mmCIF file of C-alpha atoms in Angstrom:
data_model
loop_
_atom_site.group_PDB
_atom_site.id
_atom_site.type_symbol
_atom_site.label_atom_id
_atom_site.label_comp_id
_atom_site.label_asym_id
_atom_site.label_seq_id
_atom_site.Cartn_x
_atom_site.Cartn_y
_atom_site.Cartn_z
ATOM 1 C CA MET A 116 -14.656 16.004 -9.742
ATOM 2 C CA GLY A 117 -11.908 18.556 -9.254
ATOM 3 C CA LEU A 118 -8.327 17.936 -8.135
ATOM 4 C CA LYS A 119 -9.388 18.460 -4.266
ATOM 5 C CA LYS A 120 -11.971 16.040 -4.274
ATOM 6 C CA TRP A 121 -9.498 13.224 -5.920
ATOM 7 C CA LEU A 122 -7.104 14.389 -3.171
ATOM 8 C CA ASP A 123 -9.362 13.896 -0.269
ATOM 9 C CA ASN A 124 -10.443 10.103 -1.884
ATOM 10 C CA ALA A 125 -6.616 9.603 -2.249
ATOM 11 C CA ARG A 126 -6.493 10.309 1.696
ATOM 12 C CA SER A 127 -3.924 13.320 1.091
ATOM 13 C CA VAL A 128 -3.927 13.427 4.895
ATOM 14 C CA SER A 129 -1.528 10.572 4.738
ATOM 15 C CA LEU A 130 0.991 12.067 3.113
ATOM 16 C CA ALA A 131 3.461 12.642 6.042
ATOM 17 C CA GLN A 132 3.842 8.904 5.618
ATOM 18 C CA SER A 133 6.153 9.909 2.416
ATOM 19 C CA LEU A 134 6.711 13.327 2.599
ATOM 20 C CA MET A 135 8.209 13.426 5.853
ATOM 21 C CA PRO A 136 11.050 10.628 4.566
ATOM 22 C CA ALA A 137 11.529 11.967 1.227
ATOM 23 C CA MET A 138 12.482 15.484 2.870
ATOM 24 C CA LEU A 139 14.463 14.170 5.122
ATOM 25 C CA ALA A 140 16.584 12.503 2.120
ATOM 26 C CA VAL A 141 16.663 15.868 0.489
ATOM 27 C CA VAL A 142 18.094 17.400 3.290
ATOM 28 C CA LEU A 143 20.934 14.440 3.886
ATOM 29 C CA ALA A 144 21.512 14.803 -0.217
ATOM 30 C CA ILE A 145 22.130 19.006 0.587
ATOM 31 C CA GLY A 146 25.480 20.435 -0.025
ATOM 32 C CA LYS A 147 26.411 16.700 -1.670
ATOM 33 C CA VAL A 148 28.503 16.630 -4.644
ATOM 34 C CA GLY A 149 26.040 17.235 -7.903
ATOM 35 C CA PHE A 150 23.146 17.963 -5.708
ATOM 36 C CA HIS A 151 20.383 20.027 -8.077
ATOM 37 C CA TRP A 152 17.462 21.625 -6.225
ATOM 38 C CA TRP A 153 14.816 21.375 -8.888
ATOM 39 C CA ASP A 154 15.701 17.394 -9.042
ATOM 40 C CA ALA A 155 15.577 17.020 -5.632
ATOM 41 C CA LEU A 156 11.805 19.240 -5.607
ATOM 42 C CA LEU A 157 10.940 16.642 -8.921
ATOM 43 C CA ALA A 158 11.442 13.565 -6.577
ATOM 44 C CA VAL A 159 9.276 14.609 -3.402
ATOM 45 C CA LEU A 160 6.513 15.458 -6.199
ATOM 46 C CA GLY A 161 6.880 12.276 -7.428
ATOM 47 C CA VAL A 162 7.065 10.295 -4.799
ATOM 48 C CA CYS A 163 3.611 12.462 -3.185
ATOM 49 C CA SER A 164 1.753 11.746 -6.485
ATOM 50 C CA ALA A 165 2.841 7.472 -6.518
ATOM 51 C CA HIS A 166 1.470 7.526 -2.683
ATOM 52 C CA LEU A 167 -1.552 8.937 -3.723
ATOM 53 C CA ALA A 168 -1.951 6.529 -6.348
ATOM 54 C CA MET A 169 -1.301 3.903 -4.238
ATOM 55 C CA ASN A 170 -4.064 4.777 -1.884
ATOM 56 C CA LEU A 171 -6.427 4.854 -4.388
ATOM 57 C CA THR A 172 -5.387 1.650 -6.186
ATOM 58 C CA ASP A 173 -5.669 0.042 -2.777
ATOM 59 C CA ASP A 174 -9.348 1.176 -2.604
ATOM 60 C CA TYR A 175 -9.655 -0.379 -5.802
ATOM 61 C CA PHE A 176 -8.993 -3.465 -5.354
ATOM 62 C CA ASP A 177 -10.609 -3.465 -1.845
ATOM 63 C CA TYR A 178 -13.640 -2.555 -3.355
ATOM 64 C CA LYS A 179 -13.329 -5.270 -5.982
ATOM 65 C CA VAL A 180 -13.587 -7.979 -3.465
ATOM 66 C CA ASP A 181 -16.499 -6.115 -1.243
ATOM 67 C CA MET A 182 -14.495 -5.499 1.814
ATOM 68 C CA LEU A 183 -16.934 -2.973 3.139
ATOM 69 C CA GLY A 184 -19.710 -5.237 3.219
ATOM 70 C CA ASP A 185 -17.813 -7.451 5.593
ATOM 71 C CA ARG A 186 -17.031 -4.391 7.496
ATOM 72 C CA ASP A 187 -20.399 -3.171 8.063
ATOM 73 C CA LYS A 188 -21.349 -6.660 9.544
ATOM 74 C CA VAL A 189 -18.773 -6.438 11.929
ATOM 75 C CA THR A 190 -20.036 -2.955 12.941
ATOM 76 C CA ARG A 191 -23.527 -4.569 13.267
ATOM 77 C CA LYS A 192 -21.902 -7.382 15.531
ATOM 78 C CA GLY A 193 -20.632 -4.802 18.082
ATOM 79 C CA PHE A 194 -17.053 -4.662 17.003
ATOM 80 C CA ARG A 195 -15.246 -1.457 17.024
ATOM 81 C CA ALA A 196 -13.567 -1.396 13.338
ATOM 82 C CA MET A 197 -12.129 1.423 11.307
ATOM 83 C CA MET A 198 -14.565 1.665 8.158
ATOM 84 C CA VAL A 199 -15.710 3.920 5.303
ATOM 85 C CA LYS A 200 -12.331 3.547 3.597
ATOM 86 C CA TYR A 201 -13.815 4.710 0.470
ATOM 87 C CA PRO A 202 -17.190 6.426 0.680
ATOM 88 C CA TYR A 203 -16.387 7.810 -2.810
ATOM 89 C CA LEU A 204 -17.236 4.649 -4.419
ATOM 90 C CA THR A 205 -19.574 2.844 -1.794
ATOM 91 C CA ASP A 206 -21.848 6.618 -2.070
ATOM 92 C CA GLY A 207 -22.100 6.239 -5.668
ATOM 93 C CA SER A 208 -20.329 9.250 -6.425
ATOM 94 C CA GLN A 209 -17.625 7.694 -8.034
ATOM 95 C CA THR A 210 -17.393 4.673 -10.064
ATOM 96 C CA LEU A 211 -14.070 2.244 -10.496
ATOM 97 C CA ARG A 212 -13.735 3.580 -14.084
ATOM 98 C CA SER A 213 -13.149 6.988 -12.902
ATOM 99 C CA THR A 214 -10.665 5.792 -10.053
ATOM 100 C CA ALA A 215 -8.830 4.037 -12.320
ATOM 101 C CA ARG A 216 -8.142 7.581 -14.153
ATOM 102 C CA ALA A 217 -7.337 8.962 -11.457
ATOM 103 C CA ILE A 218 -4.849 6.447 -10.732
ATOM 104 C CA ALA A 219 -3.287 7.019 -14.299
ATOM 105 C CA CYS A 220 -3.021 10.419 -13.518
ATOM 106 C CA PHE A 221 -1.503 10.564 -10.550
ATOM 107 C CA VAL A 222 0.907 7.800 -11.904
ATOM 108 C CA GLY A 223 1.520 10.108 -14.810
ATOM 109 C CA VAL A 224 2.670 12.774 -12.722
ATOM 110 C CA ALA A 225 4.896 10.405 -11.010
ATOM 111 C CA LEU A 226 6.620 9.179 -14.355
ATOM 112 C CA ILE A 227 6.861 12.658 -15.907
ATOM 113 C CA CYS A 228 8.444 13.939 -12.576
ATOM 114 C CA GLY A 229 10.753 10.614 -12.792
ATOM 115 C CA ALA A 230 11.506 11.400 -16.469
ATOM 116 C CA LEU A 231 12.658 14.941 -15.915
ATOM 117 C CA ILE A 232 15.073 13.497 -13.622
ATOM 118 C CA LEU A 233 16.642 11.344 -15.846
ATOM 119 C CA VAL A 234 17.018 13.441 -18.578
ATOM 120 C CA ASP A 235 18.744 15.859 -16.394
ATOM 121 C CA ARG A 236 20.968 13.494 -15.009
ATOM 122 C CA ALA A 237 21.826 11.316 -17.923
ATOM 123 C CA HIS A 238 23.913 14.781 -18.877
ATOM 124 C CA THR A 239 26.409 13.929 -16.134
ATOM 125 C CA SER A 240 25.765 10.490 -15.060
ATOM 126 C CA SER A 241 26.039 6.971 -17.115
ATOM 127 C CA PHE A 242 24.066 4.247 -16.700
ATOM 128 C CA TRP A 243 26.254 1.612 -15.057
ATOM 129 C CA GLY A 244 28.501 2.186 -12.160
ATOM 130 C CA GLU A 245 28.393 2.563 -8.731
ATOM 131 C CA ASP A 246 26.425 5.720 -8.852
ATOM 132 C CA GLY A 247 24.781 4.780 -12.226
ATOM 133 C CA LEU A 248 21.390 5.881 -13.248
ATOM 134 C CA TRP A 249 19.930 2.222 -12.835
ATOM 135 C CA TRP A 250 19.546 3.406 -9.500
ATOM 136 C CA ILE A 251 16.563 4.901 -10.670
ATOM 137 C CA PHE A 252 14.921 2.288 -12.872
ATOM 138 C CA ALA A 253 15.716 -0.486 -10.277
ATOM 139 C CA ILE A 254 13.766 1.814 -7.393
ATOM 140 C CA VAL A 255 11.205 2.750 -9.497
ATOM 141 C CA LEU A 256 10.297 -0.774 -10.618
ATOM 142 C CA ALA A 257 10.844 -2.318 -6.871
ATOM 143 C CA CYS A 258 8.245 0.401 -5.548
ATOM 144 C CA ALA A 259 5.932 -0.385 -8.932
ATOM 145 C CA PHE A 260 5.807 -3.848 -8.130
ATOM 146 C CA GLY A 261 5.351 -3.880 -4.610
ATOM 147 C CA GLY A 262 2.646 -0.758 -4.665
ATOM 148 C CA VAL A 263 0.612 -2.754 -7.328
ATOM 149 C CA PHE A 264 0.543 -5.985 -6.087
ATOM 150 C CA TYR A 265 -0.022 -4.701 -2.696
ATOM 151 C CA SER A 266 -3.520 -4.929 -3.187
ATOM 152 C CA ALA A 267 -3.937 -6.827 -6.240
ATOM 153 C CA PRO A 268 -4.514 -9.755 -7.267
ATOM 154 C CA PRO A 269 -2.663 -12.680 -8.135
ATOM 155 C CA ILE A 270 -0.193 -11.783 -5.124
ATOM 156 C CA LYS A 271 -2.224 -9.441 -2.778
ATOM 157 C CA LEU A 272 0.452 -9.171 -0.244
ATOM 158 C CA ALA A 273 -1.689 -7.019 2.064
ATOM 159 C CA TYR A 274 -3.808 -10.164 2.414
ATOM 160 C CA ARG A 275 -0.739 -12.640 3.543
ATOM 161 C CA GLY A 276 0.464 -10.666 6.490
ATOM 162 C CA LEU A 277 2.951 -9.134 4.398
ATOM 163 C CA GLY A 278 1.426 -5.609 4.087
ATOM 164 C CA GLU A 279 3.634 -4.127 6.552
ATOM 165 C CA PHE A 280 7.019 -4.881 5.419
ATOM 166 C CA VAL A 281 6.333 -4.268 2.241
ATOM 167 C CA ILE A 282 5.009 -0.607 2.980
ATOM 168 C CA GLY A 283 8.177 -0.065 5.427
ATOM 169 C CA ILE A 284 10.583 -0.909 2.646
ATOM 170 C CA ILE A 285 8.423 1.218 0.041
ATOM 171 C CA PHE A 286 8.408 4.262 2.087
ATOM 172 C CA GLY A 287 11.619 3.618 4.098
ATOM 173 C CA PRO A 288 14.973 2.598 2.342
ATOM 174 C CA LEU A 289 13.139 2.308 -1.480
ATOM 175 C CA LEU A 290 12.177 5.461 -1.166
ATOM 176 C CA MET A 291 14.797 7.622 0.692
ATOM 177 C CA MET A 292 17.316 6.224 -1.159
ATOM 178 C CA GLY A 293 15.692 7.328 -4.245
ATOM 179 C CA VAL A 294 14.685 10.667 -3.466
ATOM 180 C CA TYR A 295 18.556 10.851 -2.268
ATOM 181 C CA TYR A 296 19.801 9.830 -5.450
ATOM 182 C CA SER A 297 17.669 12.287 -7.447
ATOM 183 C CA SER A 298 18.393 15.207 -5.906
ATOM 184 C CA CYS A 299 22.709 14.558 -6.031
ATOM 185 C CA ALA A 300 23.397 11.968 -8.500
ATOM 186 C CA GLN A 301 25.206 9.395 -5.579
ATOM 187 C CA MET A 302 24.297 6.671 -3.356
ATOM 188 C CA GLY A 303 25.369 7.300 0.314
ATOM 189 C CA TRP A 304 25.699 5.389 3.440
ATOM 190 C CA ASP A 305 24.218 7.939 5.639
ATOM 191 C CA VAL A 306 20.804 7.621 3.851
ATOM 192 C CA VAL A 307 21.165 3.706 3.611
ATOM 193 C CA PHE A 308 21.213 3.889 7.870
ATOM 194 C CA ILE A 309 18.658 6.541 8.152
ATOM 195 C CA SER A 310 16.166 4.832 6.116
ATOM 196 C CA VAL A 311 16.390 1.603 7.709
ATOM 197 C CA PRO A 312 14.634 3.375 11.281
ATOM 198 C CA VAL A 313 12.305 5.365 9.117
ATOM 199 C CA GLY A 314 11.024 2.234 7.679
ATOM 200 C CA LEU A 315 10.388 0.358 10.730
ATOM 201 C CA LEU A 316 8.709 3.498 12.110
ATOM 202 C CA VAL A 317 6.365 3.142 8.931
ATOM 203 C CA MET A 318 5.691 -0.441 9.530
ATOM 204 C CA ASN A 319 4.900 0.364 12.668
ATOM 205 C CA ILE A 320 1.811 2.817 11.712
ATOM 206 C CA LEU A 321 0.426 -0.085 9.811
ATOM 207 C CA PHE A 322 0.720 -2.496 12.801
ATOM 208 C CA THR A 323 -0.428 -0.362 15.174
ATOM 209 C CA HIS A 324 -3.412 0.091 12.922
ATOM 210 C CA SER A 325 -3.852 -3.845 12.692
ATOM 211 C CA PHE A 326 -2.770 -4.256 15.791
ATOM 212 C CA ILE A 327 -5.575 -2.608 17.556
ATOM 213 C CA ASP A 328 -7.816 -3.184 14.646
ATOM 214 C CA ILE A 329 -7.405 -7.113 14.716
ATOM 215 C CA VAL A 330 -11.034 -8.244 15.638
ATOM 216 C CA GLY A 331 -12.276 -6.482 12.389
ATOM 217 C CA ASP A 332 -9.475 -7.851 10.043
ATOM 218 C CA ALA A 333 -10.360 -11.256 11.181
ATOM 219 C CA GLN A 334 -14.337 -10.848 10.208
ATOM 220 C CA CYS A 335 -13.545 -9.665 7.034
ATOM 221 C CA ASN A 336 -10.851 -12.377 6.445
ATOM 222 C CA LYS A 337 -7.781 -10.231 6.063
ATOM 223 C CA MET A 338 -4.578 -11.441 6.940
ATOM 224 C CA THR A 339 -2.377 -8.703 8.781
ATOM 225 C CA LEU A 340 0.494 -9.426 10.144
ATOM 226 C CA ALA A 341 -0.829 -8.974 13.494
ATOM 227 C CA ARG A 342 -3.579 -11.715 12.760
ATOM 228 C CA LEU A 343 -0.135 -13.691 11.426
ATOM 229 C CA ILE A 344 1.786 -13.391 14.594
ATOM 230 C CA GLY A 345 -1.305 -14.273 15.818
ATOM 231 C CA SER A 346 -0.581 -14.258 20.144
ATOM 232 C CA ARG A 347 -1.171 -11.154 22.009
ATOM 233 C CA ARG A 348 2.646 -11.405 23.593
ATOM 234 C CA GLY A 349 3.802 -11.995 20.159
ATOM 235 C CA ASN A 350 2.271 -8.712 18.735
ATOM 236 C CA LEU A 351 3.408 -6.827 21.939
ATOM 237 C CA VAL A 352 7.105 -8.254 21.007
ATOM 238 C CA ALA A 353 6.652 -7.111 17.642
ATOM 239 C CA SER A 354 5.190 -3.555 18.099
ATOM 240 C CA ALA A 355 8.389 -3.321 20.677
ATOM 241 C CA ALA A 356 10.608 -4.004 17.848
ATOM 242 C CA PHE A 357 9.188 -1.453 15.457
ATOM 243 C CA ILE A 358 8.864 1.568 17.912
ATOM 244 C CA PHE A 359 12.023 0.982 19.345
ATOM 245 C CA LEU A 360 14.833 -0.341 17.281
ATOM 246 C CA PRO A 361 14.837 2.560 15.087
ATOM 247 C CA PHE A 362 16.152 4.747 18.222
ATOM 248 C CA PHE A 363 18.805 1.915 18.870
ATOM 249 C CA THR A 364 19.896 2.027 15.267
ATOM 250 C CA VAL A 365 20.734 5.810 15.629
ATOM 251 C CA ILE A 366 22.607 5.081 18.318
ATOM 252 C CA LEU A 367 24.330 1.999 16.921
ATOM 253 C CA GLY A 368 25.063 4.470 13.502
ATOM 254 C CA VAL A 369 26.568 7.321 16.309
ATOM 255 C CA CYS A 370 28.901 4.414 17.462
ATOM 256 C CA LEU A 371 29.856 3.281 14.146
ATOM 257 C CA LYS A 372 30.515 7.085 13.238
ATOM 258 C CA VAL A 373 28.042 6.825 10.067
ATOM 259 C CA LEU A 374 25.869 9.569 11.835
ATOM 260 C CA SER A 375 27.051 12.753 13.645
ATOM 261 C CA VAL A 376 27.107 12.310 17.472
ATOM 262 C CA TRP A 377 24.027 15.280 17.066
ATOM 263 C CA THR A 378 21.312 12.623 15.736
ATOM 264 C CA LEU A 379 20.921 11.435 19.287
ATOM 265 C CA VAL A 380 18.898 14.614 19.672
ATOM 266 C CA VAL A 381 16.028 12.345 18.114
ATOM 267 C CA LEU A 382 15.771 10.801 21.629
ATOM 268 C CA VAL A 383 13.789 13.590 22.528
ATOM 269 C CA ILE A 384 11.083 11.845 20.435
ATOM 270 C CA LEU A 385 11.578 8.693 22.694
ATOM 271 C CA PRO A 386 8.447 9.432 25.262
ATOM 272 C CA ARG A 387 5.625 9.162 22.471
ATOM 273 C CA GLY A 388 7.250 5.731 21.276
ATOM 274 C CA ILE A 389 7.059 5.055 25.422
ATOM 275 C CA TRP A 390 3.655 6.159 25.560
ATOM 276 C CA LEU A 391 2.179 4.446 22.292
ATOM 277 C CA PHE A 392 3.643 0.884 23.381
ATOM 278 C CA HIS A 393 2.131 1.385 26.979
ATOM 279 C CA SER A 394 -1.181 1.748 25.593
ATOM 280 C CA LEU A 395 -0.868 -1.100 23.581
ATOM 281 C CA VAL A 396 -0.122 -3.213 26.597
ATOM 282 C CA ILE A 397 -3.044 -1.762 27.973
ATOM 283 C CA PHE A 398 -4.920 -2.396 24.874
ATOM 284 C CA ASN A 399 -4.016 -5.866 25.128
ATOM 285 C CA GLU A 400 -5.162 -6.731 28.601
ATOM 286 C CA ASP A 401 -8.834 -5.230 27.598
ATOM 287 C CA LYS A 402 -8.424 -2.190 29.540
ATOM 288 C CA SER A 403 -9.179 1.589 28.110
ATOM 289 C CA VAL A 404 -7.060 4.533 28.483
ATOM 290 C CA LYS A 405 -8.658 7.891 28.146
ATOM 291 C CA MET A 406 -7.205 11.232 26.833
ATOM 292 C CA GLU A 407 -9.438 14.327 27.563
ATOM 293 C CA LYS A 408 -7.005 16.270 25.836
ATOM 294 C CA PRO A 409 -3.821 14.622 24.135
ATOM 295 C CA ALA A 410 -0.596 15.941 25.556
ATOM 296 C CA PHE A 411 1.197 18.342 23.373
ATOM 297 C CA TRP A 412 4.163 15.998 23.232
ATOM 298 C CA LEU A 413 2.583 13.587 21.240
ATOM 299 C CA GLY A 414 2.018 15.545 18.670
ATOM 300 C CA PRO A 415 -0.666 17.195 16.953
ATOM 301 C CA MET A 416 -3.849 15.254 16.760
ATOM 302 C CA PRO A 417 -6.547 17.275 15.100
ATOM 303 C CA ASN A 418 -10.432 16.702 15.528
ATOM 304 C CA TRP A 419 -10.247 15.145 19.050
ATOM 305 C CA ASP A 420 -13.332 15.877 20.143
ATOM 306 C CA ARG A 421 -14.959 14.849 17.075
ATOM 307 C CA TYR A 422 -13.156 11.424 17.853
ATOM 308 C CA ARG A 423 -14.381 11.150 20.964
ATOM 309 C CA GLU A 424 -18.361 11.698 19.943
ATOM 310 C CA LEU A 425 -17.571 9.367 17.690
ATOM 311 C CA ASP A 426 -15.954 6.952 20.292
ATOM 312 C CA ILE A 427 -12.902 6.306 18.093
ATOM 313 C CA ASP A 428 -10.698 8.040 20.379
ATOM 314 C CA TRP A 429 -9.184 4.595 21.750
ATOM 315 C CA PHE A 430 -8.157 3.792 18.092
ATOM 316 C CA MET A 431 -7.457 7.669 16.946
ATOM 317 C CA GLY A 432 -5.183 8.563 19.618
ATOM 318 C CA ARG A 433 -3.247 5.341 19.415
ATOM 319 C CA TRP A 434 -2.982 5.673 15.384
ATOM 320 C CA LEU A 435 -2.062 9.588 15.656
ATOM 321 C CA CYS A 436 0.425 8.495 17.964
ATOM 322 C CA SER A 437 2.079 6.342 15.742
ATOM 323 C CA ARG A 438 2.195 8.969 12.806
ATOM 324 C CA ASN A 439 3.314 11.894 14.827
ATOM 325 C CA LEU A 440 6.477 9.196 16.014
ATOM 326 C CA LEU A 441 7.591 8.736 12.185
ATOM 327 C CA SER A 442 7.243 12.991 11.476
ATOM 328 C CA GLY A 443 8.739 14.044 14.699
ATOM 329 C CA PHE A 444 11.612 11.670 14.370
ATOM 330 C CA CYS A 445 12.404 12.519 10.680
ATOM 331 C CA ALA A 446 11.592 16.498 11.862
ATOM 332 C CA VAL A 447 14.508 16.056 14.644
ATOM 333 C CA ILE A 448 16.943 14.810 12.666
ATOM 334 C CA MET A 449 16.375 17.154 10.151
ATOM 335 C CA ILE A 450 16.711 19.634 11.859
ATOM 336 C CA VAL A 451 20.096 18.250 13.637
ATOM 337 C CA ILE A 452 21.579 18.136 10.019
ATOM 338 C CA LEU A 453 20.482 21.709 8.935
ATOM 339 C CA ILE A 454 21.876 23.074 11.976
ATOM 340 C CA ASN A 455 24.896 21.220 11.722
ATOM 341 C CA ASP A 456 25.716 22.640 8.517
ATOM 342 C CA ILE A 457 25.323 25.679 9.013
ATOM 343 C CA LEU A 458 27.300 25.830 12.091
#
């Protein structure tokens, strides 16, 4: 099977979840003493490869516990659960063995990128110290632990209601701090501060998914954060926190003078968050929200007519909005930083 097929199998469409935070970290590092473009590009490539490996690893262990069989039962019972997560395995076109090889290849690319960064940085940085190379090792080990045991036994964090926190930490603070350090060989409070709201918005993508697919997850016995919280009111409170706290964090950063006042421009994305939360309130009341055509300010939602035909627009509208909330947040801050640097 060719690279394109494996990119599709690894759900490369979800790369915005890692690519946007990684690019934001690079933009934050531009202009810092020690910034190297080649290390920044290697870091972004390594992050994307690791993300694809993690997606396949999740499929690998989910398939081993035969989750799809449970989701088929859910569909036959009439519940509108998202399914067909790994068709390349269920249709027999690929096996667990070939999937393991693909995982190894993506991990190999990520490790090669990391090794090249280390070789380059070793010429100018020591291992220990405030800005030592230990940052890279610590971040890689933490990401590897969370990425593997997200679905892998015996810990299986995603099955204990901890999946959202694990992914939020990996694709927020750990990813951004790792890319930032790789790019300029130092750590800064600006990237630490910005990585927190980014992590919350990443968590929001997963939580929105588990919130609106809570019946399907319950039927296949997957313990998500939404199920762990249990109550409808509690899930709405959690959703409000994931959606709105990132914007309050930016305001706090500006007040503390950690972030530029121009960072407040990111509030133009807030209407997306308000729409998403309102749609979840409606969902919680067992009502439907219909969109003949998504409003442009909600961000790109390709294949909308197809989603409506399949009667999953109720799901995809909310999920895509949560993804666009993250992408828009990162994109606006990147633009603000670049314009501010030019001026």
